[in-house]
PDB file of C-alpha atoms in Angstrom:
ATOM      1  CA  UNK A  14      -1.976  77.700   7.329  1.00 48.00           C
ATOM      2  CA  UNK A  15      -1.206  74.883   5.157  1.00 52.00           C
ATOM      3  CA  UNK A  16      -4.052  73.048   3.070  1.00 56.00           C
ATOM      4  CA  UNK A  17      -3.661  69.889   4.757  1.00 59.00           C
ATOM      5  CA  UNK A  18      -4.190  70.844   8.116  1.00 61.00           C
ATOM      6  CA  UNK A  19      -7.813  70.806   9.230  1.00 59.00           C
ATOM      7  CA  UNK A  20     -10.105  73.126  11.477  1.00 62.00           C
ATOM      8  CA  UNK A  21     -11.096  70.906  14.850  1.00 66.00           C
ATOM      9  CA  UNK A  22     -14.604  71.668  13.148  1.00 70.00           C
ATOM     10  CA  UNK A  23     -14.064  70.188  10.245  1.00 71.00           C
ATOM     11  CA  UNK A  24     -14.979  66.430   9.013  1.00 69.00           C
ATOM     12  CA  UNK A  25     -12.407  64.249   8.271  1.00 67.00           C
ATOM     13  CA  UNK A  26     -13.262  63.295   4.948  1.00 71.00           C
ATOM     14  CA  UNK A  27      -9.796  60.704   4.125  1.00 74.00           C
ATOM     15  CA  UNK A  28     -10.454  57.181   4.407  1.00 76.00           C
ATOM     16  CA  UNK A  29      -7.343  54.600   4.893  1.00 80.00           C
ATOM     17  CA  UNK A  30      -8.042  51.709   2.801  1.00 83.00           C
ATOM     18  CA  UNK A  31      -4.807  49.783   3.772  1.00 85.00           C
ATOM     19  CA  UNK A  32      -6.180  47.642   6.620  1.00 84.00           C
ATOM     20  CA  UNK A  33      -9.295  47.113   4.768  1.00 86.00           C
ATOM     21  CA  UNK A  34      -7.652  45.603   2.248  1.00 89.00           C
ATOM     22  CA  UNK A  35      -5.305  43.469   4.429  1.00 90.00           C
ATOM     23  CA  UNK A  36      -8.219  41.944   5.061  1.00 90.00           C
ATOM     24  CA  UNK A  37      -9.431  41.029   2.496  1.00 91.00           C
ATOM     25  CA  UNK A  38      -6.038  39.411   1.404  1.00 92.00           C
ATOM     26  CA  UNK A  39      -6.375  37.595   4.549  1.00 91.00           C
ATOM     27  CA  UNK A  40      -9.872  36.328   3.814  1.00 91.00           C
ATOM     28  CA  UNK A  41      -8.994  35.619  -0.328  1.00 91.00           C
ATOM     29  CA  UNK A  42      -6.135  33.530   0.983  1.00 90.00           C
ATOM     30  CA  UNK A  43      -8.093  31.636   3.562  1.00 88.00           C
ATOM     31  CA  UNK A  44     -11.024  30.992   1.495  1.00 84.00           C
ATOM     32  CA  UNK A  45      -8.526  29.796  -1.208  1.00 82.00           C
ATOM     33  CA  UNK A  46      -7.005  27.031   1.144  1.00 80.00           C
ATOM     34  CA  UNK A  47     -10.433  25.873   2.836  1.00 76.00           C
ATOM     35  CA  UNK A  48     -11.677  25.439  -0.987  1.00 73.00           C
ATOM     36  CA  UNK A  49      -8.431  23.377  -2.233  1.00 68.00           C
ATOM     37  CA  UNK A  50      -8.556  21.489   1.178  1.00 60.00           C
ATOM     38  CA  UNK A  51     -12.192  20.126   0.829  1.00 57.00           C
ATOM     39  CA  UNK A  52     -12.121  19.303  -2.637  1.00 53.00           C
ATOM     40  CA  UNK A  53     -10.124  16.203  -2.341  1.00 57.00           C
ATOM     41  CA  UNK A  54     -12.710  13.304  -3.442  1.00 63.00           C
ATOM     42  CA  UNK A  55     -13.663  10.294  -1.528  1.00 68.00           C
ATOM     43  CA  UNK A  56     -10.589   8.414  -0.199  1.00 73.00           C
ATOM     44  CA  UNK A  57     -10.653   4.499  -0.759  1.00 72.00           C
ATOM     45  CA  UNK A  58      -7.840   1.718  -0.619  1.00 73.00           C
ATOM     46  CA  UNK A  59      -6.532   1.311  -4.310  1.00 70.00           C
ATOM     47  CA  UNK A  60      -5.959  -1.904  -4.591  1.00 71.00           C
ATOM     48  CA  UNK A  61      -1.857  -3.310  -5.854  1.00 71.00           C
ATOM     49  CA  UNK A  62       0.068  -3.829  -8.909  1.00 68.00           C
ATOM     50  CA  UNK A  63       3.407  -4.217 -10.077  1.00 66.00           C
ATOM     51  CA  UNK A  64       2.715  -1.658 -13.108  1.00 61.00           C
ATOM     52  CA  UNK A  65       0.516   1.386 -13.291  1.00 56.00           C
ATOM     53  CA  UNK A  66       0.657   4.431 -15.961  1.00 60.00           C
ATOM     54  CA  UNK A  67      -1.191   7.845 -15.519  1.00 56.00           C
ATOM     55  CA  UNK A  68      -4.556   7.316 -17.756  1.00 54.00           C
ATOM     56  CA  UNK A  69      -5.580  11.215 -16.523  1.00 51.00           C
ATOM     57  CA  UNK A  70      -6.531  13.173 -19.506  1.00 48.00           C
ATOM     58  CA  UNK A  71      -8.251  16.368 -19.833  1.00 61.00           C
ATOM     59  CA  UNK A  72     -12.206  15.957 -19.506  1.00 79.00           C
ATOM     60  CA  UNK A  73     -11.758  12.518 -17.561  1.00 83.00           C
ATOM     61  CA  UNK A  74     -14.853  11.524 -15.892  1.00 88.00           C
ATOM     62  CA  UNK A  75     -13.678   9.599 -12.368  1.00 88.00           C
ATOM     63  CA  UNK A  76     -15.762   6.488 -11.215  1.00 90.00           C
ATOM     64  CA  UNK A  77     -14.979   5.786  -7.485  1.00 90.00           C
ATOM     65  CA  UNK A  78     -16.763   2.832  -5.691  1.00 90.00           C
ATOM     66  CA  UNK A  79     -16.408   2.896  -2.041  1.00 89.00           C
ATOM     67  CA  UNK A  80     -16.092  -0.714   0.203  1.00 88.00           C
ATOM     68  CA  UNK A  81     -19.466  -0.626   1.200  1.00 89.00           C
ATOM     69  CA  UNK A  82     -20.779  -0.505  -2.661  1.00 87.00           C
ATOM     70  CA  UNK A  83     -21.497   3.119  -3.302  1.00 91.00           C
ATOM     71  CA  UNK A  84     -21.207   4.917  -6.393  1.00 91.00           C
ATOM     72  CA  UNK A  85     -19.456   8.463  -6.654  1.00 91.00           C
ATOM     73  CA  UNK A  86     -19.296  10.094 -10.088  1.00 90.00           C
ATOM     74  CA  UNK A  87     -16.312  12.901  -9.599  1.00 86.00           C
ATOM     75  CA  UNK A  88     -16.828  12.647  -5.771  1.00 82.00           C
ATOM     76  CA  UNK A  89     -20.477  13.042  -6.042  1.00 89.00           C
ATOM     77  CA  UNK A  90     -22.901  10.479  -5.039  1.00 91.00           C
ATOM     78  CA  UNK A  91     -25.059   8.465  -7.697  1.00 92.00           C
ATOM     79  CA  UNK A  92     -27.302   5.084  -8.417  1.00 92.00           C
ATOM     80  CA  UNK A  93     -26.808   3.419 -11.301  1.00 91.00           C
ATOM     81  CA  UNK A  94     -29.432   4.846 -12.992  1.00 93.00           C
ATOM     82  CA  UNK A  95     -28.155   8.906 -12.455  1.00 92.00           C
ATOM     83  CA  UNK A  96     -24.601   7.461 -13.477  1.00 91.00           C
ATOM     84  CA  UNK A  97     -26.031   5.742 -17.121  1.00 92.00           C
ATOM     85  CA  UNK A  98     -28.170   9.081 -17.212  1.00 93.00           C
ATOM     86  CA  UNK A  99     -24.626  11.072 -16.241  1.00 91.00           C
ATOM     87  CA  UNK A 100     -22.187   9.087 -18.295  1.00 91.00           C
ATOM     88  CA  UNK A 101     -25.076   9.253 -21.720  1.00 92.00           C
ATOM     89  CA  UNK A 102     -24.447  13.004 -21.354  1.00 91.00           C
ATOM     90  CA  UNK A 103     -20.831  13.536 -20.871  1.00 89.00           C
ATOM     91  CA  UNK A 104     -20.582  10.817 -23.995  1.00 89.00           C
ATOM     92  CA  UNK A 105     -22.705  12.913 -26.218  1.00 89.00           C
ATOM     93  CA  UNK A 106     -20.558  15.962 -25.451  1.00 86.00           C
ATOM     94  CA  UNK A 107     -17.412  14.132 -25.916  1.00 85.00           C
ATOM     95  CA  UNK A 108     -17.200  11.230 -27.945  1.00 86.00           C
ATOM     96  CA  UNK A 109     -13.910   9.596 -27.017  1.00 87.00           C
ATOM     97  CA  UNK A 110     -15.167  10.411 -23.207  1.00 87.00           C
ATOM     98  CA  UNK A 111     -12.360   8.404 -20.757  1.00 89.00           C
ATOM     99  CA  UNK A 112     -13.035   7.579 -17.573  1.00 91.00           C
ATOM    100  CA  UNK A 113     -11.406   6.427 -14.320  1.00 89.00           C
ATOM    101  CA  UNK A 114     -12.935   3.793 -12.535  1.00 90.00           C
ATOM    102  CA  UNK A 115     -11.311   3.534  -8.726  1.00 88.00           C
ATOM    103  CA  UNK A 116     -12.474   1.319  -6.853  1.00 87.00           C
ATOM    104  CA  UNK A 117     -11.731   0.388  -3.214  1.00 86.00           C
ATOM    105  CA  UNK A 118      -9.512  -3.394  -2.904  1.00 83.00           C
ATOM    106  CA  UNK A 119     -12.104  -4.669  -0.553  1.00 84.00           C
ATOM    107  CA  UNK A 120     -15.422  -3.738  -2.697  1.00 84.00           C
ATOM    108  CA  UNK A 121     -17.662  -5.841  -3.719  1.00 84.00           C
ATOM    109  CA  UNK A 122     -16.277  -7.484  -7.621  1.00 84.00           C
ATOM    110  CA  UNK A 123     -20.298  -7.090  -8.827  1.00 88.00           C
ATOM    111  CA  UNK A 124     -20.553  -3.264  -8.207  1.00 89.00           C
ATOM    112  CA  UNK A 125     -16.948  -3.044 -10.055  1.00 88.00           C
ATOM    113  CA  UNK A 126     -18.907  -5.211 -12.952  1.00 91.00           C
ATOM    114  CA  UNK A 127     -22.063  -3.511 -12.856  1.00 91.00           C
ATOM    115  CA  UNK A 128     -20.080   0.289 -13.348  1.00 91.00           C
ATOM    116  CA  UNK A 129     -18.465  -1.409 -16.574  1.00 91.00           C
ATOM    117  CA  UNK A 130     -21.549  -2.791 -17.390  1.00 92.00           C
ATOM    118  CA  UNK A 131     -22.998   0.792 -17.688  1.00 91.00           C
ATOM    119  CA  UNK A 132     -19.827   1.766 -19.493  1.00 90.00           C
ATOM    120  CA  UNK A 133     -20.327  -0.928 -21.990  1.00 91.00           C
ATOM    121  CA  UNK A 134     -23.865  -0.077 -22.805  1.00 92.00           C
ATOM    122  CA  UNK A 135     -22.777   3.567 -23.754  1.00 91.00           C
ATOM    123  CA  UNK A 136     -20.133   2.371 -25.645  1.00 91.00           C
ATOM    124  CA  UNK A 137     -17.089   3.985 -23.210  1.00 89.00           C
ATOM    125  CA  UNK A 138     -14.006   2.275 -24.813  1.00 87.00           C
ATOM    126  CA  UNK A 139     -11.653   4.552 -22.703  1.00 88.00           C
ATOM    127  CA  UNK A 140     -11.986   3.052 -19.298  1.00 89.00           C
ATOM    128  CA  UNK A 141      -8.706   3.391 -16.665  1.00 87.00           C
ATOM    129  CA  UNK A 142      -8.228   1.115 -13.887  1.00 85.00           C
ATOM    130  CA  UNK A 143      -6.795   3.194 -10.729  1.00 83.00           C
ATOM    131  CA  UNK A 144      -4.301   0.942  -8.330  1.00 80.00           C
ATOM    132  CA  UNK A 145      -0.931   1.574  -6.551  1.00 80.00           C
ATOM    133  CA  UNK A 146       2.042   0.362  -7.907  1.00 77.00           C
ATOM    134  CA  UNK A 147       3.647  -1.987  -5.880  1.00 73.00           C
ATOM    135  CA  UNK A 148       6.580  -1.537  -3.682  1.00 70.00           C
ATOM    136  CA  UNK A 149       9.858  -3.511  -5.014  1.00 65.00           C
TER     137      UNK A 149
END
């Protein structure tokens, strides 16, 4: 009798790892897409321009300030005070620290103010207006 041919008595001791691991292919993939698909920040109306450059560097902190006034610091929600407190440590770590400020067209000019306002006080020289270039 050959060696690979077992006795109806005896245990089957192979495991097939094949589908096992098909599965978790399957999962790696799907966990990768859900992750890249709810990490998109908070969506606001940019407001127009006739010329806008990229001002994304490495290490840029983003600033988005929804219509109805609130605060996000890199799509998390803040008050002033957390974003001063926020902003004071990122600045320490990184001198030259830009940031993005995006705000939505219709949002209120004195929230806008009050974010550079903050900026100011911490001495942030690199500060980035987001808008959308206009169409010709």
């Amino acid at each position: 009798m050959s060696a690979d041919v077992k006795d109806d008595n005896q245990p089957y001791d192979d495991i097939n790892i094949t589908p096992m691991l098909d599965l978790a292919y399957v999962l790696l993939v799907t966990f990768i897409i859900m992750t890249t698909a709810s990490v998109q920040g908070v969506k606001v109306t940019s407001p127009v321009t006739q010329a806008a450059n990229n001002l994304a560097k490495p290490q840029t902190r983003g600033i988005t300030i929804t219509e109805q006034g609130q605060v996000y610091l890199d799509a998390y929600p803040v008050s002033m005070d957390e974003l001063k407190t926020s902003l004071a440590q990122y600045k320490a770590a990184n001198p030259n620290l830009p940031v993005v400020l995006k705000a939505d067209a219709a949002a209120q000019y004195d929230k806008v103010m009050e974010v550079l306002n903050v900026a100011k006080s911490l001495d942030i020289t690199e500060i980035g207006l987001v808008t959308k270039r206009a169409q010709p």
